[in-house]
Coordinates of C-alpha atoms in Angstrom, one line a residue:
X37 CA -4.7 -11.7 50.3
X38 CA -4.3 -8.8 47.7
X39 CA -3.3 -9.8 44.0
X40 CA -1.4 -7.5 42.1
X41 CA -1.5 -7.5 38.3
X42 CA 1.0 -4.7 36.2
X43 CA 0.6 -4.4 32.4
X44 CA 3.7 -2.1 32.7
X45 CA 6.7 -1.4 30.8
X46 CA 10.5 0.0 31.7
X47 CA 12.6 1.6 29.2
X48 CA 15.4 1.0 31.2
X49 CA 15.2 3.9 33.6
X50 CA 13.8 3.5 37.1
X51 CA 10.6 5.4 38.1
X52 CA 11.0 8.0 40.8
X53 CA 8.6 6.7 43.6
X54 CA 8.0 9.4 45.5
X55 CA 7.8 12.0 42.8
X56 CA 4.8 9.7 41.2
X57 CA 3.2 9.8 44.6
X58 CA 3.8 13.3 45.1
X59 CA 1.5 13.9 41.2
X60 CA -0.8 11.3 41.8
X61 CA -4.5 12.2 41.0
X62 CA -6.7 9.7 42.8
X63 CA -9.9 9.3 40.9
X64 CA -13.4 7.4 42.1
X65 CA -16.5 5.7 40.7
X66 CA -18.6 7.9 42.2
X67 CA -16.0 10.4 42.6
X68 CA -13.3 12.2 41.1
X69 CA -11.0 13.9 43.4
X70 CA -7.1 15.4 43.1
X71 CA -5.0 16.8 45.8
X72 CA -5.8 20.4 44.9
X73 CA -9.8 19.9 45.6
X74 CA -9.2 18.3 48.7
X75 CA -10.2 14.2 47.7
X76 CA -9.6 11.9 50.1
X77 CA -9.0 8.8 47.5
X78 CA -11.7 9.0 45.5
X79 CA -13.6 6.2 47.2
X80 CA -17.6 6.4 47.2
X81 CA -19.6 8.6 49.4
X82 CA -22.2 6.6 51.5
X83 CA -22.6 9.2 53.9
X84 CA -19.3 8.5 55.8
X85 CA -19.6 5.0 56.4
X86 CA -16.5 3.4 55.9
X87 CA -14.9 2.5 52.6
X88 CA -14.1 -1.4 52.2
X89 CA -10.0 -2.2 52.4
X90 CA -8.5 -2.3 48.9
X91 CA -8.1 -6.3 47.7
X92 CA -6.3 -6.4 44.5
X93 CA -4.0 -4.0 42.6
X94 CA -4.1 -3.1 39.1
X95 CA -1.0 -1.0 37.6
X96 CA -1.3 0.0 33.8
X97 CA 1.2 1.8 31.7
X98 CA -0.3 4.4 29.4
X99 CA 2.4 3.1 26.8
X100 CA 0.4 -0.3 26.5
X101 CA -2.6 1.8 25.1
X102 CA -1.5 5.0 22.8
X103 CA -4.7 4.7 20.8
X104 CA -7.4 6.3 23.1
X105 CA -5.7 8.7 23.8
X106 CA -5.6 10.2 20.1
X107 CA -9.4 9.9 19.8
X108 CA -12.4 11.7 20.5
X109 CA -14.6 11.2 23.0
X110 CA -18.5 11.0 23.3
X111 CA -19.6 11.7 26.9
X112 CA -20.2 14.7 28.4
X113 CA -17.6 15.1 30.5
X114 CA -15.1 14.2 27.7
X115 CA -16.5 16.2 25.1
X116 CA -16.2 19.5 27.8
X117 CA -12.8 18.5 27.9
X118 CA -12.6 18.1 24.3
X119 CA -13.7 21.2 23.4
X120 CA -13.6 24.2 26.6
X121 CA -10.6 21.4 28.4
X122 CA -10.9 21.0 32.0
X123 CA -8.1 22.2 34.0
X124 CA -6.2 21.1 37.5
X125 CA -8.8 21.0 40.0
X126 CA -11.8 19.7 38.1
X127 CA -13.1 23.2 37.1
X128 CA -13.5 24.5 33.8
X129 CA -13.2 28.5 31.8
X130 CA -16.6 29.8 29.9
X131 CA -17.4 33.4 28.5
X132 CA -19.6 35.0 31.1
X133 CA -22.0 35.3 28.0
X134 CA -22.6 31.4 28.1
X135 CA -24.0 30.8 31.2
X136 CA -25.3 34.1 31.8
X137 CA -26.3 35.2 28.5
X138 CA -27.7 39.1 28.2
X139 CA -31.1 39.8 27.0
X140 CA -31.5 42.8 24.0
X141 CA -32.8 45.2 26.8
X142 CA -29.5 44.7 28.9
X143 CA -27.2 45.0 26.2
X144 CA -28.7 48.4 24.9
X145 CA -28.8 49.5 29.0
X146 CA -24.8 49.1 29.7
X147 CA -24.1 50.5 26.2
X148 CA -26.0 53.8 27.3
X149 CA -23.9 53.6 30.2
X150 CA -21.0 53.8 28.2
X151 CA -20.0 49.5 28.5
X152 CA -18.4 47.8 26.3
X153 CA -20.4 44.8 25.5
X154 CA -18.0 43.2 23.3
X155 CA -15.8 42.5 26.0
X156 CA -16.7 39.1 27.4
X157 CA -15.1 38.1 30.6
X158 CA -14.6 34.3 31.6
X159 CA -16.2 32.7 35.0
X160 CA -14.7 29.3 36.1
X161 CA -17.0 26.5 36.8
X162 CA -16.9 23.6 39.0
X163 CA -17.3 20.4 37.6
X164 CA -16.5 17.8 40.3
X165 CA -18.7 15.6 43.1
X166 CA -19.9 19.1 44.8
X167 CA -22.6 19.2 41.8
X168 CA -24.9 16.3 42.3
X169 CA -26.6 17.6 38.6
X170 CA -23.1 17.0 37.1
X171 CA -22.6 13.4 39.0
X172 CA -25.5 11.9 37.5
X173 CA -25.0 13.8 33.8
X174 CA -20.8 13.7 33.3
X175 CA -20.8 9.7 31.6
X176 CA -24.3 10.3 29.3
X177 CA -23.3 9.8 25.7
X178 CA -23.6 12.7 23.2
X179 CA -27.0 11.4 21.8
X180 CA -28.4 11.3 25.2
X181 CA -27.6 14.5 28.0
X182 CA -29.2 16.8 26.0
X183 CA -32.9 15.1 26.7
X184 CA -31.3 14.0 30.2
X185 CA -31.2 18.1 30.9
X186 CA -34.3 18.3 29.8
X187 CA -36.3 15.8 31.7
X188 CA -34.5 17.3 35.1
X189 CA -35.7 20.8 34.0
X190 CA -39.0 19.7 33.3
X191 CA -38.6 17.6 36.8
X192 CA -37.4 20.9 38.8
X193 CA -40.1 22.6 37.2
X194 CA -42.9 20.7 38.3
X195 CA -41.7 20.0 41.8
X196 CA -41.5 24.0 42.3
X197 CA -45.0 24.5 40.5
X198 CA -46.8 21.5 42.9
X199 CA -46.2 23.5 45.7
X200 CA -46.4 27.1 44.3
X201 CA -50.3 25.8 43.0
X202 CA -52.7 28.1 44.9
X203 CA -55.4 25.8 45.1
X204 CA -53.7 23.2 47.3
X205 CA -53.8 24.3 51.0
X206 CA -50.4 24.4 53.0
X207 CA -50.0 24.2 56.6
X208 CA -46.9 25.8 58.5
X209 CA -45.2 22.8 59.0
X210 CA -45.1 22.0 54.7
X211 CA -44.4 26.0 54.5
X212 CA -42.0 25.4 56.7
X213 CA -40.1 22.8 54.7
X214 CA -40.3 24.7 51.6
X215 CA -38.7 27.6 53.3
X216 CA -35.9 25.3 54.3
X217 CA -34.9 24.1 50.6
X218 CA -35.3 27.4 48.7
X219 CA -31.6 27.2 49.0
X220 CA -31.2 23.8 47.5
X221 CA -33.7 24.9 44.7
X222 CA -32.2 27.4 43.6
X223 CA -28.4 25.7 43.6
X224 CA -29.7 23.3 41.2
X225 CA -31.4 26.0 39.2
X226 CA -28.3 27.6 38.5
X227 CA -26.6 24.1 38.1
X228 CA -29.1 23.1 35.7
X229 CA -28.9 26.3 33.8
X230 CA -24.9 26.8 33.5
X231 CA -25.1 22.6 32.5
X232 CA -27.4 23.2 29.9
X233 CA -25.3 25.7 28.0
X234 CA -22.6 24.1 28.7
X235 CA -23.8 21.1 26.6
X236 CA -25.5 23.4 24.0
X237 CA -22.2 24.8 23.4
X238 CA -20.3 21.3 23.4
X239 CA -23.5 19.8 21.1
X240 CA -23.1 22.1 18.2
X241 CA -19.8 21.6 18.1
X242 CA -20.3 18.0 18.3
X243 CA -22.9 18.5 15.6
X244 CA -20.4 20.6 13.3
X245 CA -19.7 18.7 10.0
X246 CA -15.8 18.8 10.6
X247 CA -16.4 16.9 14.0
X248 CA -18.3 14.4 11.9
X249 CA -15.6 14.1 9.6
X250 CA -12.9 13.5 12.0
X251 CA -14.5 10.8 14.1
X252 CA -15.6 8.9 10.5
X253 CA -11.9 9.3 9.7
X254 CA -11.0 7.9 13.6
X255 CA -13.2 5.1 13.0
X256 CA -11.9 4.1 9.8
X257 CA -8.5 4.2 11.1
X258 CA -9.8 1.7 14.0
X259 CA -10.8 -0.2 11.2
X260 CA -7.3 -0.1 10.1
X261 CA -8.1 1.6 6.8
X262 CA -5.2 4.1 5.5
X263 CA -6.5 7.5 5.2
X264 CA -3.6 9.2 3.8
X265 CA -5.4 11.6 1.6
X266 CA -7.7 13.1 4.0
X267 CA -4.8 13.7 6.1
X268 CA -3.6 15.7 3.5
X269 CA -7.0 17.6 3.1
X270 CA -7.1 18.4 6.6
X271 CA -3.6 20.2 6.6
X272 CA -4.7 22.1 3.5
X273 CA -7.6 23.1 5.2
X274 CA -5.8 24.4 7.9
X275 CA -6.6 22.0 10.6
X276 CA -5.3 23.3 14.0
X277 CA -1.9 21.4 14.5
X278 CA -2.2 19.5 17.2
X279 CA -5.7 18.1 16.2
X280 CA -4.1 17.2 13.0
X281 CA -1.1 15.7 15.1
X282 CA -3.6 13.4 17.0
X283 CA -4.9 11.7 13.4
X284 CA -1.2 11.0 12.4
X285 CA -0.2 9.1 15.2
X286 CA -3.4 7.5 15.0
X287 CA -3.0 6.3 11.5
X288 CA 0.6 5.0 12.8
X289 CA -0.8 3.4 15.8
X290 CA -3.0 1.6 14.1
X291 CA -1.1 0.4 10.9
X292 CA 1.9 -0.4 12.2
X293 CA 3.4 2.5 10.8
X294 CA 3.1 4.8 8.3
X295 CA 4.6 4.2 4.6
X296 CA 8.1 6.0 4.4
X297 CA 7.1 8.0 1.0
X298 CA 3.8 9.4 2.4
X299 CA 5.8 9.8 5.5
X300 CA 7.9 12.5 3.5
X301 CA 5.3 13.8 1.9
X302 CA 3.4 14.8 4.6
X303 CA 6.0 15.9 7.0
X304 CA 6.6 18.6 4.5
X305 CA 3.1 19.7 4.2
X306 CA 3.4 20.3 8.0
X307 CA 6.7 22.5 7.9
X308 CA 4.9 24.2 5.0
X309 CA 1.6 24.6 6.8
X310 CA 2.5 24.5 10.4
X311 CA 5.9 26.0 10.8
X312 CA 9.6 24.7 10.9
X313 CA 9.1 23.8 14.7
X314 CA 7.0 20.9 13.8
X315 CA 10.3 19.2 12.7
X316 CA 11.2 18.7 16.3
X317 CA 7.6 18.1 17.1
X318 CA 7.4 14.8 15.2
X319 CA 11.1 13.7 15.9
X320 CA 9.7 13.6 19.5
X321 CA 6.8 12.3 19.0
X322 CA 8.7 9.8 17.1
X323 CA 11.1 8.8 19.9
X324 CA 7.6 8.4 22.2
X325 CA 6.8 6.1 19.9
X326 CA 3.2 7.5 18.6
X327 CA 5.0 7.8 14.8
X328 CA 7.1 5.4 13.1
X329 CA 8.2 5.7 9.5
X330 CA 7.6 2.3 7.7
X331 CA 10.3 1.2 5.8
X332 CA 9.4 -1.9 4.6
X333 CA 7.0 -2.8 1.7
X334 CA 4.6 -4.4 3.7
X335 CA 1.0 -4.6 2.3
X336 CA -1.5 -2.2 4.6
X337 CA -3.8 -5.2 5.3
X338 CA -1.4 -7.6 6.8
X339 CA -1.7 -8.6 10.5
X340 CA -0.2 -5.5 13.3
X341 CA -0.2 -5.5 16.7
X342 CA -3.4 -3.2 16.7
X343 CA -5.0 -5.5 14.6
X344 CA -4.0 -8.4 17.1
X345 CA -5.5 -6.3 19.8
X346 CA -9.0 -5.2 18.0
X347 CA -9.5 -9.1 17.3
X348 CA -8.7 -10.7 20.7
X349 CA -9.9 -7.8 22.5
X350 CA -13.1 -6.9 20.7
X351 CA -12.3 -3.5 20.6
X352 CA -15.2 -2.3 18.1
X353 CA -18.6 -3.3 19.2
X354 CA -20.8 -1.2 16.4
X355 CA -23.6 -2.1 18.2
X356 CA -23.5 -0.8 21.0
X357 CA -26.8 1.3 22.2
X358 CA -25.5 4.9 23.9
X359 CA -29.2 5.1 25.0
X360 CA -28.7 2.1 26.7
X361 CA -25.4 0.8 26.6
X362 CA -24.3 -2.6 27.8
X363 CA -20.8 -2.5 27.0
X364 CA -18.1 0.3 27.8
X365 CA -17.6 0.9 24.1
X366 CA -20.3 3.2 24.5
X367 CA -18.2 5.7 25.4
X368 CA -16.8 6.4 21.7
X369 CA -19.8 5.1 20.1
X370 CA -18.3 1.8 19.0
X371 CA -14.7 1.3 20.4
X372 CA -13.8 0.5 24.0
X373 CA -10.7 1.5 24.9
X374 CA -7.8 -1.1 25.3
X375 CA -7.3 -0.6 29.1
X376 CA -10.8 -0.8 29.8
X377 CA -10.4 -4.6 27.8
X378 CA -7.6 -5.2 29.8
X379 CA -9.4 -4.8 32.9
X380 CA -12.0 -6.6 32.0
X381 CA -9.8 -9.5 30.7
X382 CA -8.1 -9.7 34.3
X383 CA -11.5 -10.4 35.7
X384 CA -12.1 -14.2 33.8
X385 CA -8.2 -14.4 33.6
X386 CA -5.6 -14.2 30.1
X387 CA -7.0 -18.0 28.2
X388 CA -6.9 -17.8 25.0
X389 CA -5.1 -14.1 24.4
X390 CA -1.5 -15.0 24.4
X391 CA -1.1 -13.5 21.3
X392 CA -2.5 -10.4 23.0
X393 CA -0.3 -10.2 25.4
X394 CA 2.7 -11.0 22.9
X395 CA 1.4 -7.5 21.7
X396 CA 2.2 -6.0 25.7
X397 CA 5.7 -3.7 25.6
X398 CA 8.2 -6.4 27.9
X399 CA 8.9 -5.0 31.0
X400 CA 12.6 -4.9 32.1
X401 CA 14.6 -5.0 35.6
X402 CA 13.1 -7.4 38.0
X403 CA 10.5 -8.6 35.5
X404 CA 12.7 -10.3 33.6
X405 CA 11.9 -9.0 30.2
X406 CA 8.3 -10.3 31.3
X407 CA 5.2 -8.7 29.3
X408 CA 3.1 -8.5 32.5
X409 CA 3.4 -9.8 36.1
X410 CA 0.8 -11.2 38.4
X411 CA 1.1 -12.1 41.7
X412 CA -0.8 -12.8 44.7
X413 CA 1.1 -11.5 48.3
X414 CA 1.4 -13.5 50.6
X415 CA 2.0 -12.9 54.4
X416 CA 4.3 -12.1 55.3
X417 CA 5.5 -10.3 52.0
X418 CA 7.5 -11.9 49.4
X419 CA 10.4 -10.1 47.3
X420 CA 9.1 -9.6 43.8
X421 CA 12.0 -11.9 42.5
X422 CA 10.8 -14.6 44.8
X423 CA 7.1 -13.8 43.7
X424 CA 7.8 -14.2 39.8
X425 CA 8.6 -17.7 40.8
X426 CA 5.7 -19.0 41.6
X427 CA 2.6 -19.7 39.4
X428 CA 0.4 -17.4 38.5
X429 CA -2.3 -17.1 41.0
X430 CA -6.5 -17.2 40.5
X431 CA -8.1 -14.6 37.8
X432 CA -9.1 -11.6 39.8
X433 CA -12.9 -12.6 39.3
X434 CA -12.0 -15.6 40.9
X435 CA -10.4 -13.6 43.7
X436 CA -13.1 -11.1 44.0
X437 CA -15.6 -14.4 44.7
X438 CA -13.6 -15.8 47.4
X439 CA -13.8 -12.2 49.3
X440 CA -17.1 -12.2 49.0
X441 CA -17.5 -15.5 50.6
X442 CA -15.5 -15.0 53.2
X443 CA -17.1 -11.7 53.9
X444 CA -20.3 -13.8 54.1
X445 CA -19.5 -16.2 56.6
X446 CA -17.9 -13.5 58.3
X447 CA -21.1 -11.7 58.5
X448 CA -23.2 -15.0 59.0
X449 CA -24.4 -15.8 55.9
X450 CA -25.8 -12.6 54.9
X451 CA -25.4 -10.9 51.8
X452 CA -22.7 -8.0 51.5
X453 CA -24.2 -5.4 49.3
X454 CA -20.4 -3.8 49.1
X455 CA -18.5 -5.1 46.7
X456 CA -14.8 -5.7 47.0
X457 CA -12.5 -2.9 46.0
X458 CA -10.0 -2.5 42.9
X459 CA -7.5 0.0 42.5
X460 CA -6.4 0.5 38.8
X461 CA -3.3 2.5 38.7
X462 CA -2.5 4.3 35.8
X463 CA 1.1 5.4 35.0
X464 CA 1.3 8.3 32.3
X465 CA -2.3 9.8 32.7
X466 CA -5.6 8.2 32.0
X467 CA -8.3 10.3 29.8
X468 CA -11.8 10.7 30.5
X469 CA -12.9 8.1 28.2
X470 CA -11.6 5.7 30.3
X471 CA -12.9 6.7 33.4
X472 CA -16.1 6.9 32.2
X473 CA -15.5 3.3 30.8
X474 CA -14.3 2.2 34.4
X475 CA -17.0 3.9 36.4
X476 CA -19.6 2.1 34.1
X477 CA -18.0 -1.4 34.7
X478 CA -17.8 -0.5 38.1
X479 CA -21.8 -0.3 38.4
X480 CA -22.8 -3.3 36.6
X481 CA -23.9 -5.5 39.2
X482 CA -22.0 -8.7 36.6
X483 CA -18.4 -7.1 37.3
X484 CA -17.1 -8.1 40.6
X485 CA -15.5 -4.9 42.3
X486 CA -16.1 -1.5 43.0
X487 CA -13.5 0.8 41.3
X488 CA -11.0 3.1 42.8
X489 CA -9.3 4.8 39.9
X490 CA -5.0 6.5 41.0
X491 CA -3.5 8.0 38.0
X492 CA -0.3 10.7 37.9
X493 CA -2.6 12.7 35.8
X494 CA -5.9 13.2 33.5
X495 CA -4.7 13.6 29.5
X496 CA -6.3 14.1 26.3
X497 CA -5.0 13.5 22.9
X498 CA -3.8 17.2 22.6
X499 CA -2.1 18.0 26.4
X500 CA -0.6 14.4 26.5
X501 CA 1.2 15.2 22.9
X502 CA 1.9 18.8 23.9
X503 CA 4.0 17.4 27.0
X504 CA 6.1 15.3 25.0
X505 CA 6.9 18.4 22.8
X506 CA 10.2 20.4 23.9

């Protein structure tokens, strides 16, 4: 049996199947693959042996989670997109002077030979499964790669120097050996060294007092707090647009809205600051539904649908330890994004959040205006329409326990160290937040499958609202 549970949402247009199949990017736990880099589904690498059938179906709409999206990460991997952005293919653009950084002597050498050393070219980087350094380092939080790059440098170091000591005696067959991974040594050499600027360069900017700013001003808007007048300090500081962007629809998101006179206010401060363009900028962004002017005289503290969702989802988990997390709010130092909760939710089933799900956009066609659907097939197949009918079936926790059970008698009674497999489809792009969010659920021996992650494409706050611009 394979359950199937969609958190998705129709405007009233249909979906063009084979175009979304055609731009699918299939990420993994262990992996993260797309069509240009050659994945083949993104499923765990166990040195070929064969990857467990998928058992239940998860299909999310980005449009039931606007909010991560708009906010900063605090992994590695999200911060490199945050800051240098990773493009298609899972590689990323540095200056040459980064990762290969010129000593005095060179510098003074190629300008006697007449080079210009203020040109700085750019080298593309691979960051995908092929680095087995950037595997292990891409979901560490902030606080923590920097001192995880150093223990594998002081790690290489000492492997290289236990051989390399004179006084211990070698015979041909440990030369031998040696000989053999000089190639291997010095691949994670260089993968050690271009990592280790990469996350000096991301750290500073991390550790910048304007990134400080911003993710106190995210988290108070999380909190729900109105921060109206920082939004106008930022655009007089000259914040870059689309950074600025991201905090607006933030502070909607998240209060329901934002008051109709401050609306005003601000939108001129942008045509001022930002150009007359912006005007159509926000009317789109408006008709995407990330801004919406408030009308209404509402107070700011009364109940929103975010605040429904922080409450029954436990969004915020302040305590949370990025050294040691135990929760996938680690990721942002405190929130977890609403997806992830989602998922999580669908494990022990949907008691006790039906006002949670009041807070799901209604689906429309063959849904029946329906917030979410959950089925379990059947064989042979159902139609959905005949499938909607029925009640829905066991939690997929409950699911994921009967597999295992019956993979155990299967096996006679002995333990399956694979667990069963979830695909969670995302619809409108997913953002490296929540991936690294998924792959730590997915290796917590408590959740109950392994994840495959399919999503039509990998977005952050800034690419995800520059595609809904004209």
């Amino acid at each position: 049996d394979e359950e199937e549970d969609d958190d998705d949402e129709d405007d009233g247009g249909e979906y063009n199947d084979e175009e979304i199949l055609e731009n699918t990017t299939a990420v993994g736990v262990e992996t993260v693959a797309s069509p240009s880099t050659g994945g083949g589904g993104g499923g765990s690498s166990d040195n070929g042996s064969k990857q467990p059938p998928i058992q239940a179906l998860l299909v999310i709409d980005r449009k039931i989670d606007l909010v991560t999206p708009m906010l900063t990460p605090l992994t590695y991997e999200g911060l490199i997109d945050d800051v240098l952005q990773i493009q298609v293919g899972g590689c990323v653009s540095v200056k040459k002077s980064i990762v290969e950084p010129d000593d005095q002597t060179e510098q003074q050498n190629q300008r006697a030979r007449g080079y210009d050393t203020k040109k700085d070219t750019k080298v593309l980087l691979p960051l995908n499964d092929s680095d087995p350094l950037y595997t292990e380092v891409r979901d560490k939080h902030v606080e923590v790669f920097g001192s995880f790059l150093q223990n594998q440098a002081k790690a290489l170091k000492e492997s290289h120097s236990q051989f390399t000591n004179r006084e211990t005696a070698r015979d041909l067959s440990e030369i031998h050996q040696f000989v053999k991974q000089i190639p291997v040594f010095t691949r994670n050499l260089r993968s050690l060294k271009n990592h280790i600027h990469i996350a000096e360069l991301v750290k500073s900017a991390a550790e910048a007092t304007s990134f400080r700013q911003r993710w106190q001003t995210e988290r108070s808007m999380l909190e729900s707090e109105s921060q109206y007048d920082m939004l106008e300090d930022l655009i007089a500081s000259g914040e870059p647009p689309y950074r600025w962007l991201r905090l607006f629809c933030l502070q909607s998101l998240t209060s329901n809205g934002i008051k109709a006179t401050r609306y005003e206010s601000l939108r001129k401060e942008v045509v001022q600051t930002y150009g007359f363009e912006f005007l159509m900028v926000l009317n789109d962004l408006e008709k995407a539904g990330f801004l919406r002017k408030r009308e209404t005289f509402f107070m700011d503290s009364m109940a929103t649908s975010y605040s429904t969702l922080r409450k029954s989802l436990n969004l915020i988990n302040a305590e949370v330890d990025p050294s040691n997390p135990d929760d996938p709010a680690y990721v942002s130092s405190g929130y977890a994004p609403i997806t992830v909760r989602w998922v999580q939710a669908a494990m022990r089933g949907y008691l006790g959040l039906d006002e949670a799900l009041k807070e799901l956009p209604s689906s429309g066609g063959s849904g029946g205006g329906r917030r979410w659907i959950d089925i379990e097939q059947k064989s042979p197949p159902e139609s959905l329409v005949e499938a909607l009918k029925q009640d829905r079936g066991s939690s997929l926790g409950v699911l994921a326990k009967k597999l295992s059970d019956s993979t155990s008698e299967a096996s006679g009674g002995e333990q399956q160290e694979k667990k069963p497999v979830l695909l969670v489809y995302y619809v409108g792009g997913i953002t490296y937040m929540e991936i690294a969010a998924l792959r730590f659920l997915s290796k917590r021996a408590s959740f109950p499958y392994s994840i495959i992650c399919c999503t039509t494409e990998i977005v952050n706050g800034e690419t995800l609202l520059r595609s809904l611009s004209c």
